[in-house]
Coordinates of C-alpha atoms in Angstrom, one line a residue:
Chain A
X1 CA 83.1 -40.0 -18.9
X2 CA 83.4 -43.7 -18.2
X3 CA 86.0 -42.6 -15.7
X4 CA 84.0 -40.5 -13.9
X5 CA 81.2 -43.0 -13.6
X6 CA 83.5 -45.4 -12.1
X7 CA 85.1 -43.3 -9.7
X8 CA 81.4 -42.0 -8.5
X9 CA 80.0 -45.8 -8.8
X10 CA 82.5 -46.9 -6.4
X11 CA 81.2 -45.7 -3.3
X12 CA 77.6 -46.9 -4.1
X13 CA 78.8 -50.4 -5.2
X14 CA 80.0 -50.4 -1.8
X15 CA 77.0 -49.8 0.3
X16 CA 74.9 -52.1 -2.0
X17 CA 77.5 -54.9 -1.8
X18 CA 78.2 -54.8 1.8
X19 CA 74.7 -55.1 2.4
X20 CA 74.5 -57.8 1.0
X21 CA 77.9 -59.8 2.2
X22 CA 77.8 -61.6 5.4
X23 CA 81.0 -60.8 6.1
X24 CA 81.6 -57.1 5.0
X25 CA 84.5 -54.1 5.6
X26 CA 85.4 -51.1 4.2
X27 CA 86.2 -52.4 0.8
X28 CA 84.7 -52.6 -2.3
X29 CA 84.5 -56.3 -3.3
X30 CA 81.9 -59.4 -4.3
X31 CA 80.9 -61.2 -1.2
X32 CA 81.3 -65.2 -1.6
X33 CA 77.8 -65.8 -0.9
X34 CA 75.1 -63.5 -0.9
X35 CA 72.6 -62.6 2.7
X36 CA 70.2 -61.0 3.8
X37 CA 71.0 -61.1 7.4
X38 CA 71.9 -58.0 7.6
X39 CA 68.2 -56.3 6.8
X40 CA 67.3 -59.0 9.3
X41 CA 69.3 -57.8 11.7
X42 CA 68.0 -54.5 11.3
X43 CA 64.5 -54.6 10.3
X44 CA 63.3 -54.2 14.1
X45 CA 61.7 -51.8 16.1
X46 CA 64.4 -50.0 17.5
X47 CA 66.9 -49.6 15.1
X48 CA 64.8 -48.9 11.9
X49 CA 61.1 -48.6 12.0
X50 CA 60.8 -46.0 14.8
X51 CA 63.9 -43.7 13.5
X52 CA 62.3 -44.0 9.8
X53 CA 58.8 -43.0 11.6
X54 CA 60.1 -40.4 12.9
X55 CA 61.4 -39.3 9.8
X56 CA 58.0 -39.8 8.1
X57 CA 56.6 -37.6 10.8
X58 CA 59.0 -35.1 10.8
X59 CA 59.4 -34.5 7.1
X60 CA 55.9 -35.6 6.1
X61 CA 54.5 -32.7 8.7
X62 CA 56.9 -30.9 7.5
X63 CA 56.6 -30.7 4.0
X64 CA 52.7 -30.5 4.6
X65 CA 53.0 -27.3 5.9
X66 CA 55.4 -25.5 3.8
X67 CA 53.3 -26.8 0.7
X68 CA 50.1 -25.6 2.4
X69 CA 52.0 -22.0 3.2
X70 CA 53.5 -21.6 0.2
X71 CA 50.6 -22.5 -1.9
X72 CA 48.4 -19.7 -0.3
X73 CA 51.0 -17.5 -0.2
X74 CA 51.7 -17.8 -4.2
X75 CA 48.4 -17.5 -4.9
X76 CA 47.8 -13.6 -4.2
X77 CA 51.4 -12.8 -5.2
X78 CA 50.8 -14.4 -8.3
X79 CA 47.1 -12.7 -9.2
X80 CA 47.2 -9.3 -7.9
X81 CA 49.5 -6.6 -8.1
X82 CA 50.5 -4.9 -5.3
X83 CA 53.8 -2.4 -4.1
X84 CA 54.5 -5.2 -2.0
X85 CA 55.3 -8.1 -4.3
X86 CA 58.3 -7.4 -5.6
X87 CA 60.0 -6.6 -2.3
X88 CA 58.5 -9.5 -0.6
X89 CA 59.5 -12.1 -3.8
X90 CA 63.5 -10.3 -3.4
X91 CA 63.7 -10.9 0.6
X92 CA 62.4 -14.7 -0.6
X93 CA 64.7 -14.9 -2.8
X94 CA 67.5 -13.8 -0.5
X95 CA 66.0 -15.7 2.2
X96 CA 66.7 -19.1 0.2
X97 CA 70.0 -19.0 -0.7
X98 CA 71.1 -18.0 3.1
X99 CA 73.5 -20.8 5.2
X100 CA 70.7 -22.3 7.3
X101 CA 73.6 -23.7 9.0
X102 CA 74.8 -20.6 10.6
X103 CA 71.7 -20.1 12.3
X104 CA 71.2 -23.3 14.1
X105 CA 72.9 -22.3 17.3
X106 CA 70.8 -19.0 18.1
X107 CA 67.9 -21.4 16.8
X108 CA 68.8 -24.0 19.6
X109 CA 69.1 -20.8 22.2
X110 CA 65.7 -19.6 21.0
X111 CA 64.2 -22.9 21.1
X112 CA 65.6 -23.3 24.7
X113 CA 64.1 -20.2 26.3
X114 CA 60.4 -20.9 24.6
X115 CA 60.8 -24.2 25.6
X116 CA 60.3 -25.8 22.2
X117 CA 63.7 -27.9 22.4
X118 CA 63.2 -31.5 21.8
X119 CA 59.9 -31.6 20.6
X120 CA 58.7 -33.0 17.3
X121 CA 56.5 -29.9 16.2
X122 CA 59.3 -27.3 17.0
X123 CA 61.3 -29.3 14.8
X124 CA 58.5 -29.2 12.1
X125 CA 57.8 -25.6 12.7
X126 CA 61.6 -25.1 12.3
X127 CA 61.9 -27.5 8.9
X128 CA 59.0 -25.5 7.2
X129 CA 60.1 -22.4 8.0
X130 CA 63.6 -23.3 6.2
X131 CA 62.0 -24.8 2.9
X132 CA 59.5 -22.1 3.0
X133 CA 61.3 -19.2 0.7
X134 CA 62.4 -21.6 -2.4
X135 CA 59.2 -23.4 -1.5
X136 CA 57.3 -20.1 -2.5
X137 CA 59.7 -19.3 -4.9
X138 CA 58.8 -22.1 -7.0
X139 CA 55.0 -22.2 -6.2
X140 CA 54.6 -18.3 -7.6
X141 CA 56.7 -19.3 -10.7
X142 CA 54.9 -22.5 -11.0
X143 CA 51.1 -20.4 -10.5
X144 CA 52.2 -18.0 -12.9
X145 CA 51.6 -20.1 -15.5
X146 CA 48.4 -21.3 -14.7
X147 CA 45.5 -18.6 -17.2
X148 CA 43.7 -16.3 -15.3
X149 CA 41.1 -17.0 -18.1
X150 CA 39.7 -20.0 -16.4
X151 CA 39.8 -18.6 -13.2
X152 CA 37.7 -15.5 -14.3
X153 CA 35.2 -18.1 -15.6
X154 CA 34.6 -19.5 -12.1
X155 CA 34.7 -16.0 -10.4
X156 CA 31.8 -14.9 -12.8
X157 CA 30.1 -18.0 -11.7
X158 CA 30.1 -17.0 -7.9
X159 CA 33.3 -18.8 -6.4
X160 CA 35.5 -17.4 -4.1
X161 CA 38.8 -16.6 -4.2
X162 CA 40.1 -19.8 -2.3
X163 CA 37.6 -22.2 -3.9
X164 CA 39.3 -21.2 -7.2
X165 CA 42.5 -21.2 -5.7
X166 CA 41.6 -25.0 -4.2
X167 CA 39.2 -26.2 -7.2
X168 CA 41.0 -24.3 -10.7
X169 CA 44.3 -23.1 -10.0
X170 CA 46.1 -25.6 -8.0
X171 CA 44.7 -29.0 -9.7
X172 CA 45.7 -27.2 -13.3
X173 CA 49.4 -27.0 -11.7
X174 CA 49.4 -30.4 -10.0
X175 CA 53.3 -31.4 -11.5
X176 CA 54.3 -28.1 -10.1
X177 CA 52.9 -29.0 -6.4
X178 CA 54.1 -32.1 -6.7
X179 CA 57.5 -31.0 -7.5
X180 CA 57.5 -28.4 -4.1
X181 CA 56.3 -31.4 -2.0
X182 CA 59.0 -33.7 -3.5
X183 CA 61.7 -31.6 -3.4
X184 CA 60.7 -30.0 0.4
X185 CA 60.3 -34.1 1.3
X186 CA 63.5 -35.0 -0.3
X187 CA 65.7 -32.0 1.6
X188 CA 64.2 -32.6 5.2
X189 CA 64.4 -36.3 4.7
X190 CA 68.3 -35.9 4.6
X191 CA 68.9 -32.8 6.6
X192 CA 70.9 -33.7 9.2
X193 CA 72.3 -30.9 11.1
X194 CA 68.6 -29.6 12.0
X195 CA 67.1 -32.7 13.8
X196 CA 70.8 -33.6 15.7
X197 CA 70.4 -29.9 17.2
X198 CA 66.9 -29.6 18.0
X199 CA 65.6 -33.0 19.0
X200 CA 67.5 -34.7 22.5
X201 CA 65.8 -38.1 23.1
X202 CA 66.6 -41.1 21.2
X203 CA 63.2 -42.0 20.6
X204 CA 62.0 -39.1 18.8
X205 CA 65.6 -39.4 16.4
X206 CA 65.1 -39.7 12.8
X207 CA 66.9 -42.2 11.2
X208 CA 69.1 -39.2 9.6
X209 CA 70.5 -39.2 13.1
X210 CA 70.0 -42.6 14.8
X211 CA 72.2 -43.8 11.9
X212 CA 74.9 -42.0 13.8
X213 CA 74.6 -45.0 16.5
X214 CA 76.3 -47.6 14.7
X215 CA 79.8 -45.8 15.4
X216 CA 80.5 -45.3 18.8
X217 CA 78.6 -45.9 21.4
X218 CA 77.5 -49.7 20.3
X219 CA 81.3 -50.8 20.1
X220 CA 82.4 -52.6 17.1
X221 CA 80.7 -51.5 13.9
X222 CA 78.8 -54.3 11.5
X223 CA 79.7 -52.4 8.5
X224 CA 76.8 -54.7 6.9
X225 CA 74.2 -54.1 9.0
X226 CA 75.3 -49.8 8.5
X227 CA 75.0 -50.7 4.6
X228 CA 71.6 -52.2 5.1
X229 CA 69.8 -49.8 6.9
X230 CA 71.8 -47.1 4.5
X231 CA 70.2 -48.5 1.9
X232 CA 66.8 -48.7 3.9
X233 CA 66.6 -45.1 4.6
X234 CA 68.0 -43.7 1.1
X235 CA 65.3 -45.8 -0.5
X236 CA 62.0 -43.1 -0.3
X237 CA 63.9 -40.3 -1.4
X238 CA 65.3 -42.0 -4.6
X239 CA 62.0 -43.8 -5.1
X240 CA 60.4 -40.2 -4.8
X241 CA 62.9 -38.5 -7.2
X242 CA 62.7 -40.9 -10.0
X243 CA 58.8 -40.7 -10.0
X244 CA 58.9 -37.2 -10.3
X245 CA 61.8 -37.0 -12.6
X246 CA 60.6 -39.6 -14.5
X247 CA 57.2 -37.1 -15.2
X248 CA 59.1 -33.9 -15.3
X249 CA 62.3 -34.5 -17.1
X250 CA 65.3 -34.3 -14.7
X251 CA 66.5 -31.5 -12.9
X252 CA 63.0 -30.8 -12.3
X253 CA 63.4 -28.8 -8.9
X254 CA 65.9 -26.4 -10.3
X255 CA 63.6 -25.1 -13.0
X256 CA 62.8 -21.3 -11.1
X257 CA 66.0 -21.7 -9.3
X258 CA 69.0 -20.8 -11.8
X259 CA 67.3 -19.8 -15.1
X260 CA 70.4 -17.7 -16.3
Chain B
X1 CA 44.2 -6.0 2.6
X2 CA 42.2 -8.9 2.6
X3 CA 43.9 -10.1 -0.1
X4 CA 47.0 -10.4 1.3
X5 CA 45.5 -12.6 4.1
X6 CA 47.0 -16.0 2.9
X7 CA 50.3 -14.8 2.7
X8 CA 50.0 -14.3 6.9
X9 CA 50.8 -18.4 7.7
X10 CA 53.7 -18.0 5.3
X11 CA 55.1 -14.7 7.0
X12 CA 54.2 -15.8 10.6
X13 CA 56.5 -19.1 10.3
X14 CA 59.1 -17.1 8.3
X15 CA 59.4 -14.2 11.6
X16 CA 58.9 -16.8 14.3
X17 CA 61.5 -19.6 12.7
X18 CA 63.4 -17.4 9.6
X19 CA 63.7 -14.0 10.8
X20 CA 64.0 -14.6 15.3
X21 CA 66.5 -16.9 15.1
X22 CA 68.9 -14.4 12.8
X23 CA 67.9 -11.9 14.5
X24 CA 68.2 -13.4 17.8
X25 CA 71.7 -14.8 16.6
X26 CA 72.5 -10.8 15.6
X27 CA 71.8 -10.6 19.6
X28 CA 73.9 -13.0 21.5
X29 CA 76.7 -12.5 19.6
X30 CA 77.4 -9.7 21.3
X31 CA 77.1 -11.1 24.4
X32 CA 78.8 -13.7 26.8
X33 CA 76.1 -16.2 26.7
X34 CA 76.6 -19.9 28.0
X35 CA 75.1 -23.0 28.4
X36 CA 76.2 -23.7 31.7
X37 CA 76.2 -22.2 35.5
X38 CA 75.3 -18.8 34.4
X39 CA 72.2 -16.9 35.5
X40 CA 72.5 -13.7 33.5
X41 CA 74.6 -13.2 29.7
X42 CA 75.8 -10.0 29.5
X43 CA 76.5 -7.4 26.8
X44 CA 80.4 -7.7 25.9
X45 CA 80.6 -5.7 22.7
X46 CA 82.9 -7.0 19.7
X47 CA 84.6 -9.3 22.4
X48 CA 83.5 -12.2 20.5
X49 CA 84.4 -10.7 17.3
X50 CA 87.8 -9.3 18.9
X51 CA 88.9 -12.7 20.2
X52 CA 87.5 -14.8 16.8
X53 CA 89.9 -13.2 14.9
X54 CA 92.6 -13.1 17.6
X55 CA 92.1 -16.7 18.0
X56 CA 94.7 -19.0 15.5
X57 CA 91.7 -21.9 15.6
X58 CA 89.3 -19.7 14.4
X59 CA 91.7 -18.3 11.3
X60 CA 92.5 -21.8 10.9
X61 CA 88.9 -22.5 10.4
X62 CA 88.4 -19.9 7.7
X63 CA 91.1 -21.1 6.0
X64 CA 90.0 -24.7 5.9
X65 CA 87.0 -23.2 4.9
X66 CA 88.1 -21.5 1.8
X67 CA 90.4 -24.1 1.2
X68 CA 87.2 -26.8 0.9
X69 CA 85.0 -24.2 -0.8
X70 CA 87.0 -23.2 -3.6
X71 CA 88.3 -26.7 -4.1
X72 CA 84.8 -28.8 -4.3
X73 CA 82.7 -26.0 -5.0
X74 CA 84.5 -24.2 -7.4
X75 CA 87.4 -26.1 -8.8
X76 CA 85.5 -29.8 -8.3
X77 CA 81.6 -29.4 -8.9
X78 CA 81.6 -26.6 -11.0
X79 CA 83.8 -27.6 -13.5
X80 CA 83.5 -31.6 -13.3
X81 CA 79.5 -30.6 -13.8
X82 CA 80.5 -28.8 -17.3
X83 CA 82.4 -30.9 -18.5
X84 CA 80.5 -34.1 -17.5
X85 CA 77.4 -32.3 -19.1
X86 CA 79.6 -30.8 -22.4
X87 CA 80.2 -34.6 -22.4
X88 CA 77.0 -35.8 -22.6
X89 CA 75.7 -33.7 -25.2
X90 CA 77.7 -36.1 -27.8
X91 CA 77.6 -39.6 -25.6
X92 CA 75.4 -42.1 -26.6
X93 CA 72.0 -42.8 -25.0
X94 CA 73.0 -45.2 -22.7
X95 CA 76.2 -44.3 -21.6
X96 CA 74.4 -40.6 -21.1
X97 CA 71.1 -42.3 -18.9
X98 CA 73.5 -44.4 -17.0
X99 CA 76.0 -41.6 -16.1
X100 CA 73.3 -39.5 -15.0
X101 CA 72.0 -41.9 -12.9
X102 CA 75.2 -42.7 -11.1
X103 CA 75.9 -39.1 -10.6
X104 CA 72.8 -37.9 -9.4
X105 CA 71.9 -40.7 -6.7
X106 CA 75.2 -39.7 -5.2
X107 CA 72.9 -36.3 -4.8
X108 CA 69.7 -37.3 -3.7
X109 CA 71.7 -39.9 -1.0
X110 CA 71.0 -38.0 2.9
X111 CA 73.9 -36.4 3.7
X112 CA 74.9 -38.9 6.4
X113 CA 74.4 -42.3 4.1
X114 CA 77.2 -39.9 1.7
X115 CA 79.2 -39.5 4.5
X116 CA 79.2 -43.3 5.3
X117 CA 80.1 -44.5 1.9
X118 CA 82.7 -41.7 1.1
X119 CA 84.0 -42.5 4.9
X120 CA 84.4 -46.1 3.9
X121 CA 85.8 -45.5 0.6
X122 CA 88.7 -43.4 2.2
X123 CA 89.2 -45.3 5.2
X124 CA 93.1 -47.2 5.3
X125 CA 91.5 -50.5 4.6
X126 CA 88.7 -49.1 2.1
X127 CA 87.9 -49.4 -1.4
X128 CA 90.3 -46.2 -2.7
X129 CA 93.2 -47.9 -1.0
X130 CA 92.6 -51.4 -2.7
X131 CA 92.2 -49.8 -6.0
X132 CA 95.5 -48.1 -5.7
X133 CA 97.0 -51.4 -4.4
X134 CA 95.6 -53.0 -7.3
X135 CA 97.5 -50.2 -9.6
X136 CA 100.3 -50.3 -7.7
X137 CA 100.2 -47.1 -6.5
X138 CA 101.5 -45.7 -2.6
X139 CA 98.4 -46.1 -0.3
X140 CA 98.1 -43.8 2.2
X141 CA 95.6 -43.2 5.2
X142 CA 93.9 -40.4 3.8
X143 CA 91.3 -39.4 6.4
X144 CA 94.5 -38.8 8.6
X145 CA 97.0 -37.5 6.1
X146 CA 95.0 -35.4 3.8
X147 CA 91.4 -35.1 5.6
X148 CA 90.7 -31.5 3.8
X149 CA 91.5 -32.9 0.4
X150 CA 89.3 -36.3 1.2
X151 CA 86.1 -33.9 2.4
X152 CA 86.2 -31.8 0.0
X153 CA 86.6 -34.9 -3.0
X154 CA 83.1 -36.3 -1.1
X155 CA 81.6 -33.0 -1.3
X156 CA 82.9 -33.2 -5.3
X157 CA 80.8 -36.3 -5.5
X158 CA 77.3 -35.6 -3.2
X159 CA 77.2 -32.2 -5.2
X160 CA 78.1 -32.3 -8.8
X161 CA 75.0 -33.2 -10.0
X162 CA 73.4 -30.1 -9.5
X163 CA 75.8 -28.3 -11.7
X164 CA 75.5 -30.9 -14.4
X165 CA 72.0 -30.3 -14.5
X166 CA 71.7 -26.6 -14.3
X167 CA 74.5 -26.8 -17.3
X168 CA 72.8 -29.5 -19.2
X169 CA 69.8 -27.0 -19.3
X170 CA 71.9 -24.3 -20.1
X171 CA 73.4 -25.9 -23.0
X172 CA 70.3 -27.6 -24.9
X173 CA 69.0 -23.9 -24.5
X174 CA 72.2 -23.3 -27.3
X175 CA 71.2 -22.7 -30.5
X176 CA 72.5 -26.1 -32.5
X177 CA 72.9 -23.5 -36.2
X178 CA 75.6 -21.3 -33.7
X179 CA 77.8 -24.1 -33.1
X180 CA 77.5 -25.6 -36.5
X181 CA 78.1 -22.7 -38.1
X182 CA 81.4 -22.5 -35.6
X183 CA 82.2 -25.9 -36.8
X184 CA 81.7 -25.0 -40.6
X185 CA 84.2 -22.1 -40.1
X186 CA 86.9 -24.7 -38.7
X187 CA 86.3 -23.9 -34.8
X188 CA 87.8 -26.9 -32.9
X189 CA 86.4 -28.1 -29.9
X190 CA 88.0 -26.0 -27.6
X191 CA 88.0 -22.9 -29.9
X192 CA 84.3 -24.0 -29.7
X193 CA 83.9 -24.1 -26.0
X194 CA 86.1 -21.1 -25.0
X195 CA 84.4 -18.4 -27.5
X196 CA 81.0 -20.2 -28.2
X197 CA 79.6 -22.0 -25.2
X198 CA 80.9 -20.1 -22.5
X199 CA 80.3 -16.9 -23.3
X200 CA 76.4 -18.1 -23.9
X201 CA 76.2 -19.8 -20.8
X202 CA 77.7 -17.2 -18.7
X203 CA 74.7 -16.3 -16.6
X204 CA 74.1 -19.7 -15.3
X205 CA 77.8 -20.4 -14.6
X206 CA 77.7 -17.2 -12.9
X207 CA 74.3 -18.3 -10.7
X208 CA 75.8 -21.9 -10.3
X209 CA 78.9 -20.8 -8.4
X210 CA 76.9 -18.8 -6.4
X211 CA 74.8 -21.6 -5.3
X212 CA 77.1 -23.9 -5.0
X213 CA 79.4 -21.6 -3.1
X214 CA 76.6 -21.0 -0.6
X215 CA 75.7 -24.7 -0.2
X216 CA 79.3 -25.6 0.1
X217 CA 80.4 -22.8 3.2
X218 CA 77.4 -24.8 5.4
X219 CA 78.1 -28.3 4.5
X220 CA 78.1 -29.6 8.5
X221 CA 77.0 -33.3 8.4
X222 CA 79.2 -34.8 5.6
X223 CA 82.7 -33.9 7.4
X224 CA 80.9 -34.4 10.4
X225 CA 80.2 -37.9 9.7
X226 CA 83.6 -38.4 8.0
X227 CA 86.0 -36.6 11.1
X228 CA 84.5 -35.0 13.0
X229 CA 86.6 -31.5 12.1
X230 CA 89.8 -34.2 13.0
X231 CA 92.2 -35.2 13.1
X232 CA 93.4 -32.5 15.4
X233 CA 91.7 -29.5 13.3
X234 CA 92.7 -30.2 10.1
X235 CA 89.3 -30.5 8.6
X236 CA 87.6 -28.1 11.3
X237 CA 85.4 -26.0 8.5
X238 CA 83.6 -22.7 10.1
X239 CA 80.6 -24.7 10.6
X240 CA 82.7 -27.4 12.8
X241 CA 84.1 -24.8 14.8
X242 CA 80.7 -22.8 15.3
X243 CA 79.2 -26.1 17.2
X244 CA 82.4 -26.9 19.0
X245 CA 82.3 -23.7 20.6
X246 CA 78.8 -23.3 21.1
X247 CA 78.3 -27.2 22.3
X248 CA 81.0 -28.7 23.4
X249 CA 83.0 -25.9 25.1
X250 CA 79.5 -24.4 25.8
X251 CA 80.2 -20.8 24.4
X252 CA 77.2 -19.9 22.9
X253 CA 77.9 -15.9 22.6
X254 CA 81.2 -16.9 21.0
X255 CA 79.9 -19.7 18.5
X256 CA 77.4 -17.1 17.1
X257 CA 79.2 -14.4 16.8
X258 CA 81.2 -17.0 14.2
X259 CA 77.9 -18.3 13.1
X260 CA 76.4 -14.2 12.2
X261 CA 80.2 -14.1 10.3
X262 CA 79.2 -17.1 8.5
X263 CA 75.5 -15.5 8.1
X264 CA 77.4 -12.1 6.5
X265 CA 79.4 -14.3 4.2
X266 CA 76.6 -16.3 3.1
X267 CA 74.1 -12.7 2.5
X268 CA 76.8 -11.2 0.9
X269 CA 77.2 -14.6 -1.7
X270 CA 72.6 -14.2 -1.7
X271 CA 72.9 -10.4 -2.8
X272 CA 75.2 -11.3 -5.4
X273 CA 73.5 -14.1 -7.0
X274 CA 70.3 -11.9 -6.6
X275 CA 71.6 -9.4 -8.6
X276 CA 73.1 -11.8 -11.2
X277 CA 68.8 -13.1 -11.2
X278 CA 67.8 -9.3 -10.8
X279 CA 65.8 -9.5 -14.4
X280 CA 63.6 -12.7 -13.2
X281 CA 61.1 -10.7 -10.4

């Protein structure tokens, strides 16, 4: 097993090293003296604050509104029974496992001809629309679990619906929101494919795709400076995992996923 | 009816963004759509379809694509996640906390950063090159020579962690009297394994491949990042060729019909795993 942690440790030794190493390359080794030029030479506004902005934008309106969907849509799946549920909770089930890949060119046509290309909340739109099925998925399985007991209570009382929904239900299953908003974060955060087709200009780029500017078009790459700003934009999401894990007990987001 | 009022932002985002674009895409790919100096598409039929699979890239691209699912998905993650979480049911603490660690960063890393660092590690001057140096081993430029084997090995690392959770799960959920009692009747490990464990586990190996399958046919960024599809074609997975077409030979009606083959592929994989989950709704 101490193999295999070498073998995967490798690559990561490598970003954090190089980061470091005033004078990095490809290869794995111990710079002679230790920098931090290279997050100098990065930290500005053009190369990381704006892309990891947009990110922060991008995901962070994201993930608002797929938490905000999903949570209201849980809630009357979850407490009522109706002939629809179980088809609706089947087509979201198949709906999340589908290649969102394969749909990203009739997704940039589409976008084209309503004339939503290249704009930050047609990305969003298209981000929560994506998380949205395992996003309710979870949610539902998450709300099930919350007594209807204590909901009763407030009904007899004179709330409504939404205020216990808002005020009872959703407070009582605060690691379970907490693990939809991580996990739909954590995803868009390092989706690629999704922001590279739908967004054009380089200012609205997140830094999932401005990253891509250190090859090419800026000549030589500073293999440093890449491992820097790598490190910079991987940060959140492995800050934001651990947190949650840390509560939860890891593997937290597959829990309604793959019970088998 | 009322009551079914807040799922209505859930549905309308799912139609608009979900359901129009595959529908949409179940559209074009029956026609000659482009992105360049063309007023009108029109309807060409199973032209698209007809030409895909008279066309050697495209049936290269499948195969490539087989090639890198069975070997990372099913050969690589799958089994190296059993096996690193059969492992860790008998390591120690640390050695357990630390390996976990390692393995699952790899996971949460965006795709890109992966791509980077697994880029660098197989590049001619990178790290897996020194190491074999070191061990006095042939060295070889391996994005060049072997760039299917080197995508799918990065796609072995970014995505193994999910499979050692989900079997971690699935194994502390193992009775600990079964496999005693295995071990009092003089079952050996893999006596133990082979009739014990996987039998017991066989729904979540069967929902793991599924998933992992699925995730693995629309892996785009990490051989993007890596080459591109290159050299040549040799790592040109569908979802490589689906954006060359579409993009940068600018035939959209052509790159979706691959893309709703992709889709078919992919729903055929969901209904499976659905039914494999069918007790759960």
């Amino acid at each position: 097993m101490l193999v295999v942690a070498a073998a995967f440790i490798l690559p990561l030794a490598w970003v954090v090293l190089s980061s470091l190493d005033p004078k990095a390359d490809l290869r794995v080794r111990l710079p002679d003296s230790l920098t931090l030029d290279n997050y100098d030479q990065v930290l500005t506004p053009e190369i990381t604050f704006t892309p990891l902005l947009n990110s922060l934008l991008l995901c962070g309106g994201g993930t608002l509104l797929t938490v905000v969907c999903a949570a209201l849509a849980a809630y009357p799946l979850s407490r009522y029974r109706s002939r629809l549920n179980r088809p609706f909770m089947l087509t979201i089930l198949f709906a999340t496992s589908l290649p969102i890949t394969a749909i990203m060119v009739p997704v940039y046509a589409l976008f084209v001809q309503v004339d939503l290309i290249d704009t930050m909340q047609g990305t969003i739109f298209f981000f929560a629309a994506s998380q949205l099925p395992f996003a309710i998925w979870l949610m539902k399985n998450f709300m099930d679990g919350v007594p209807k007991e204590l909901e009763e209570a407030a009904w007899t009382d004179g709330a409504s619906s939404f205020q216990s929904l808002l005020r009872i239900v959703l407070p009582l299953m605060g690691p379970g929101v907490a693990v939809v908003t991580v996990f739909s974060f954590v995803m868009m955060w390092g989706n690629f494919f999704v922001p590279f087709m739908l967004l054009l200009t380089p200012e609205q780029m997140p830094a999932s795709v401005s990253i891509n500017d250190f090859f090419g078009n800026k000549g030589t790459v500073v293999y440093g400076q890449l491992a820097a700003f790598s490190i910079l934009y991987s940060t959140p999401v492995i800050l934001l995992y651990v947190l949650v894990s840390r509560k939860l007990g890891g593997g937290f987001a597959l829990g309604g996923a793959v019970k088998g | 009816m009322l009551r079914a009022l807040p799922v209505s932002p859930a549905v309308i985002l799912l139609a608009l963004f979900l359901a129009g674009p595959i529908g949409y895409c179940a559209y074009i790919a029956f026609t000659d759509l482009q992105l360049t100096g063309q007023a009108e598409s029109s309807f060409v039929g199973l032209d698209n379809f007809r030409e895909a699979f008279g066309d050697e890239r495209f049936l290269n691209a499948v195969w490539l694509t087989l090639v890198f699912t069975f070997l990372s998905s099913i050969v690589g993650q799958n089994t190296l996640g059993l096996a690193l979480a059969t492992l860790m049911q008998r390591a120690s603490k640390p050695v357990r906390t630390l390996t976990g660690a390692i393995v699952v960063t790899a996971w949460v890393l965006p795709e890109v950063v992966a791509g980077f660092l697994l880029y660098a590690f197989f590049r001619r001057e990178g790290t897996l090159n020194a190491v074999l140096d070191f061990l006095h081993l042939p060295s070889q430029n391996w994005l060049f020579t072997l760039p299917i084997l080197a995508v799918s090995f990065a796609n072995v690392w970014r995505g193994t962690a999910f499979s050692m959770l989900v079997y971690s799960a699935a194994l502390n959920e193992i009775p600990k009297e079964i496999t005693e009692a295995a071990e009092v009747d003089g079952a050996g490990g893999w006596r133990r394994m082979w009739h014990i464990t996987l039998p017991m586990i066989r729904r979540s190996i069967g929902t793991n491949l599924m998933l992992n399958t699925l995730q693995t046919l629309s892996v785009f960024g990490l051989i993007w990042v890596m080459t591109r599809g290159g050299p040549g074609n040799d790592s040109q997975t569908l979802p490589l060729f689906m954006y060359e077409q579409a993009f940068q030979k600018s035939m959209i009606g052509y790159g979706t019909a691959v893309a709703l083959l992709l889709l078919l592929v992919g729903s055929l994989f969901s209904v499976v795993y659905m039914r494999l989950l069918r007790t759960e709704v």
